[in-house]
Amino acid sequence: MSEYVLARIEAIQQELEALRKLVAHQVQNTKRPTHLKGLWKDIEITDKDIESAKQAVFRDAYNWQD
């Protein structure tokens, strides 16, 4: 019985630690960097590439007139 209680206490402590990390992450509002894996792992993407992609996707937003 006491072994079960000790194991349960340890499991609760681990769950509390995971919750603490989750809440701390949300409070700090930090984002983890996105890592490219698989097919894209060896490709280097520059800021210029990202801007070019934004303009391609949102081309009407960049070319609107009043």
Short mmCIF file of N, CA, C and O in Angstrom, two decimals:
data_model
loop_
_atom_site.label_atom_id
_atom_site.label_comp_id
_atom_site.label_asym_id
_atom_site.label_seq_id
_atom_site.Cartn_x
_atom_site.Cartn_y
_atom_site.Cartn_z
N MET A 1 0.82 -1.19 0.00
CA MET A 1 0.00 0.00 0.00
C MET A 1 0.86 1.26 0.00
O MET A 1 0.60 2.18 -0.75
N SER A 2 1.90 1.28 0.85
CA SER A 2 2.73 2.49 0.94
C SER A 2 3.53 2.69 -0.35
O SER A 2 3.80 3.83 -0.73
N GLU A 3 3.91 1.60 -1.03
CA GLU A 3 4.61 1.74 -2.30
C GLU A 3 3.70 2.38 -3.34
O GLU A 3 4.14 3.21 -4.13
N TYR A 4 2.44 2.01 -3.33
CA TYR A 4 1.47 2.59 -4.25
C TYR A 4 1.31 4.09 -3.99
O TYR A 4 1.29 4.90 -4.91
N VAL A 5 1.22 4.45 -2.72
CA VAL A 5 1.06 5.86 -2.35
C VAL A 5 2.29 6.66 -2.79
O VAL A 5 2.16 7.75 -3.35
N LEU A 6 3.47 6.13 -2.56
CA LEU A 6 4.68 6.82 -2.98
C LEU A 6 4.75 6.97 -4.50
O LEU A 6 5.13 8.02 -5.01
N ALA A 7 4.37 5.94 -5.22
CA ALA A 7 4.36 6.00 -6.68
C ALA A 7 3.35 7.03 -7.16
O ALA A 7 3.60 7.79 -8.11
N ARG A 8 2.20 7.07 -6.51
CA ARG A 8 1.16 8.03 -6.88
C ARG A 8 1.61 9.45 -6.59
O ARG A 8 1.38 10.36 -7.39
N ILE A 9 2.25 9.68 -5.47
CA ILE A 9 2.78 11.01 -5.13
C ILE A 9 3.81 11.44 -6.17
O ILE A 9 3.82 12.59 -6.62
N GLU A 10 4.68 10.53 -6.57
CA GLU A 10 5.69 10.86 -7.58
C GLU A 10 5.03 11.21 -8.91
O GLU A 10 5.44 12.16 -9.58
N ALA A 11 4.00 10.47 -9.29
CA ALA A 11 3.28 10.77 -10.54
C ALA A 11 2.63 12.14 -10.47
O ALA A 11 2.65 12.90 -11.45
N ILE A 12 2.05 12.47 -9.33
CA ILE A 12 1.41 13.79 -9.16
C ILE A 12 2.45 14.89 -9.22
O ILE A 12 2.22 15.94 -9.83
N GLN A 13 3.62 14.67 -8.62
CA GLN A 13 4.69 15.66 -8.67
C GLN A 13 5.14 15.90 -10.11
O GLN A 13 5.38 17.04 -10.52
N GLN A 14 5.26 14.83 -10.88
CA GLN A 14 5.65 14.98 -12.28
C GLN A 14 4.59 15.74 -13.07
O GLN A 14 4.92 16.59 -13.90
N GLU A 15 3.33 15.44 -12.80
CA GLU A 15 2.25 16.16 -13.49
C GLU A 15 2.24 17.63 -13.10
O GLU A 15 2.04 18.50 -13.96
N LEU A 16 2.46 17.93 -11.83
CA LEU A 16 2.53 19.32 -11.40
C LEU A 16 3.69 20.06 -12.06
O LEU A 16 3.56 21.23 -12.44
N GLU A 17 4.82 19.41 -12.20
CA GLU A 17 5.98 20.02 -12.86
C GLU A 17 5.67 20.32 -14.32
O GLU A 17 6.01 21.38 -14.84
N ALA A 18 5.00 19.40 -15.00
CA ALA A 18 4.62 19.62 -16.39
C ALA A 18 3.64 20.78 -16.50
O ALA A 18 3.76 21.62 -17.41
N LEU A 19 2.68 20.86 -15.60
CA LEU A 19 1.73 21.97 -15.59
C LEU A 19 2.43 23.29 -15.30
O LEU A 19 2.11 24.32 -15.88
N ARG A 20 3.39 23.27 -14.37
CA ARG A 20 4.14 24.49 -14.04
C ARG A 20 4.88 25.01 -15.26
O ARG A 20 4.87 26.20 -15.55
N LYS A 21 5.51 24.10 -16.01
CA LYS A 21 6.23 24.50 -17.21
C LYS A 21 5.28 25.07 -18.25
O LYS A 21 5.59 26.06 -18.91
N LEU A 22 4.12 24.45 -18.40
CA LEU A 22 3.14 24.91 -19.37
C LEU A 22 2.64 26.31 -19.01
O LEU A 22 2.59 27.20 -19.86
N VAL A 23 2.31 26.53 -17.75
CA VAL A 23 1.82 27.84 -17.32
C VAL A 23 2.93 28.88 -17.42
O VAL A 23 2.69 30.00 -17.87
N ALA A 24 4.14 28.54 -17.05
CA ALA A 24 5.25 29.48 -17.15
C ALA A 24 5.48 29.87 -18.60
O ALA A 24 5.74 31.03 -18.91
N HIS A 25 5.35 28.92 -19.51
CA HIS A 25 5.51 29.19 -20.94
C HIS A 25 4.42 30.15 -21.42
O HIS A 25 4.69 31.08 -22.16
N GLN A 26 3.19 29.94 -20.96
CA GLN A 26 2.09 30.80 -21.38
C GLN A 26 2.23 32.20 -20.78
O GLN A 26 1.92 33.19 -21.44
N VAL A 27 2.69 32.29 -19.55
CA VAL A 27 2.85 33.59 -18.89
C VAL A 27 3.96 34.39 -19.57
O VAL A 27 3.83 35.59 -19.80
N GLN A 28 5.05 33.74 -19.91
CA GLN A 28 6.16 34.43 -20.55
C GLN A 28 5.86 34.75 -22.00
O GLN A 28 6.52 35.56 -22.62
N ASN A 29 4.85 34.07 -22.56
CA ASN A 29 4.43 34.27 -23.94
C ASN A 29 5.60 34.08 -24.90
O ASN A 29 5.77 34.85 -25.84
N THR A 30 6.39 33.09 -24.64
CA THR A 30 7.50 32.79 -25.53
C THR A 30 7.09 31.68 -26.47
O THR A 30 6.34 30.78 -26.11
N LYS A 31 7.57 31.77 -27.67
CA LYS A 31 7.27 30.74 -28.65
C LYS A 31 8.53 29.95 -28.93
O LYS A 31 9.62 30.51 -29.01
N ARG A 32 8.35 28.67 -29.08
CA ARG A 32 9.49 27.83 -29.44
C ARG A 32 9.79 28.05 -30.92
O ARG A 32 8.88 28.23 -31.72
N PRO A 33 11.04 28.03 -31.29
CA PRO A 33 11.35 28.17 -32.72
C PRO A 33 10.85 26.97 -33.49
O PRO A 33 10.84 25.85 -32.98
N THR A 34 10.40 27.24 -34.69
CA THR A 34 9.92 26.16 -35.54
C THR A 34 11.10 25.54 -36.25
O THR A 34 11.89 26.23 -36.88
N HIS A 35 11.21 24.24 -36.16
CA HIS A 35 12.29 23.53 -36.81
C HIS A 35 11.74 22.79 -38.03
O HIS A 35 10.72 22.12 -37.95
N LEU A 36 12.42 22.95 -39.13
CA LEU A 36 12.02 22.25 -40.34
C LEU A 36 12.64 20.86 -40.33
O LEU A 36 13.82 20.69 -40.09
N LYS A 37 11.82 19.87 -40.58
CA LYS A 37 12.30 18.50 -40.55
C LYS A 37 11.91 17.80 -41.84
O LYS A 37 11.16 18.31 -42.65
N GLY A 38 12.43 16.63 -42.02
CA GLY A 38 12.06 15.82 -43.16
C GLY A 38 12.54 16.39 -44.47
O GLY A 38 13.72 16.67 -44.65
N LEU A 39 11.63 16.61 -45.38
CA LEU A 39 11.93 17.08 -46.73
C LEU A 39 12.67 18.41 -46.73
O LEU A 39 13.51 18.66 -47.58
N TRP A 40 12.37 19.29 -45.79
CA TRP A 40 12.90 20.65 -45.77
C TRP A 40 14.12 20.82 -44.87
O TRP A 40 14.61 21.94 -44.71
N LYS A 41 14.65 19.79 -44.28
CA LYS A 41 15.68 19.94 -43.25
C LYS A 41 16.98 20.56 -43.75
O LYS A 41 17.66 21.23 -43.00
N ASP A 42 17.37 20.37 -45.02
CA ASP A 42 18.64 20.90 -45.50
C ASP A 42 18.49 22.17 -46.33
O ASP A 42 19.45 22.65 -46.92
N ILE A 43 17.30 22.72 -46.36
CA ILE A 43 17.04 23.93 -47.16
C ILE A 43 17.10 25.14 -46.25
O ILE A 43 16.52 25.16 -45.17
N GLU A 44 17.81 26.17 -46.70
CA GLU A 44 17.92 27.41 -45.93
C GLU A 44 16.92 28.42 -46.48
O GLU A 44 16.91 28.72 -47.67
N ILE A 45 16.07 28.95 -45.61
CA ILE A 45 15.05 29.91 -46.00
C ILE A 45 15.45 31.27 -45.43
O ILE A 45 15.68 31.41 -44.24
N THR A 46 15.51 32.27 -46.31
CA THR A 46 15.91 33.61 -45.90
C THR A 46 14.68 34.48 -45.69
O THR A 46 13.56 34.12 -46.06
N ASP A 47 14.90 35.66 -45.11
CA ASP A 47 13.82 36.63 -44.93
C ASP A 47 13.27 37.07 -46.28
O ASP A 47 12.07 37.32 -46.42
N LYS A 48 14.15 37.16 -47.27
CA LYS A 48 13.71 37.54 -48.62
C LYS A 48 12.76 36.48 -49.19
O LYS A 48 11.75 36.83 -49.83
N ASP A 49 13.05 35.21 -48.95
CA ASP A 49 12.17 34.13 -49.39
C ASP A 49 10.79 34.25 -48.74
O ASP A 49 9.76 34.06 -49.39
N ILE A 50 10.78 34.56 -47.47
CA ILE A 50 9.51 34.69 -46.74
C ILE A 50 8.70 35.86 -47.28
O ILE A 50 7.50 35.75 -47.50
N GLU A 51 9.36 37.00 -47.50
CA GLU A 51 8.65 38.16 -48.05
C GLU A 51 8.11 37.86 -49.44
O GLU A 51 6.99 38.26 -49.77
N SER A 52 8.88 37.18 -50.24
CA SER A 52 8.43 36.81 -51.58
C SER A 52 7.20 35.90 -51.51
O SER A 52 6.24 36.07 -52.27
N ALA A 53 7.22 34.97 -50.58
CA ALA A 53 6.08 34.07 -50.42
C ALA A 53 4.84 34.82 -49.93
O ALA A 53 3.73 34.57 -50.40
N LYS A 54 5.04 35.77 -49.00
CA LYS A 54 3.91 36.57 -48.53
C LYS A 54 3.28 37.35 -49.67
O LYS A 54 2.06 37.42 -49.79
N GLN A 55 4.12 37.96 -50.51
CA GLN A 55 3.60 38.74 -51.62
C GLN A 55 2.89 37.84 -52.63
O GLN A 55 1.90 38.25 -53.22
N ALA A 56 3.35 36.62 -52.81
CA ALA A 56 2.70 35.70 -53.74
C ALA A 56 1.34 35.26 -53.18
O ALA A 56 0.36 35.20 -53.93
N VAL A 57 1.28 34.99 -51.90
CA VAL A 57 0.04 34.52 -51.30
C VAL A 57 -0.97 35.66 -51.15
O VAL A 57 -2.15 35.49 -51.42
N PHE A 58 -0.48 36.82 -50.75
CA PHE A 58 -1.36 37.96 -50.50
C PHE A 58 -1.19 39.04 -51.55
O PHE A 58 -1.23 40.23 -51.25
N ARG A 59 -1.01 38.66 -52.81
CA ARG A 59 -0.72 39.63 -53.85
C ARG A 59 -1.82 40.67 -54.01
O ARG A 59 -1.55 41.82 -54.28
N ASP A 60 -3.08 40.29 -53.81
CA ASP A 60 -4.17 41.26 -53.92
C ASP A 60 -4.13 42.26 -52.77
O ASP A 60 -4.55 43.41 -52.93
N ALA A 61 -3.65 41.86 -51.62
CA ALA A 61 -3.56 42.77 -50.48
C ALA A 61 -2.48 43.81 -50.70
O ALA A 61 -2.56 44.92 -50.19
N TYR A 62 -1.46 43.47 -51.49
CA TYR A 62 -0.38 44.42 -51.75
C TYR A 62 -0.69 45.35 -52.93
O TYR A 62 -0.07 46.39 -53.08
N ASN A 63 -1.64 44.97 -53.78
CA ASN A 63 -1.91 45.74 -54.99
C ASN A 63 -3.30 46.35 -55.01
O ASN A 63 -3.86 46.58 -56.06
N TRP A 64 -3.89 46.64 -53.87
CA TRP A 64 -5.24 47.20 -53.87
C TRP A 64 -5.17 48.72 -54.02
O TRP A 64 -4.22 49.36 -53.64
N GLN A 65 -6.24 49.24 -54.60
CA GLN A 65 -6.32 50.70 -54.82
C GLN A 65 -7.67 51.18 -54.31
O GLN A 65 -8.67 50.49 -54.42
N ASP A 66 -7.70 52.43 -53.80
CA ASP A 66 -8.97 53.01 -53.33
C ASP A 66 -9.79 53.52 -54.48
O ASP A 66 -9.38 54.11 -55.39
#
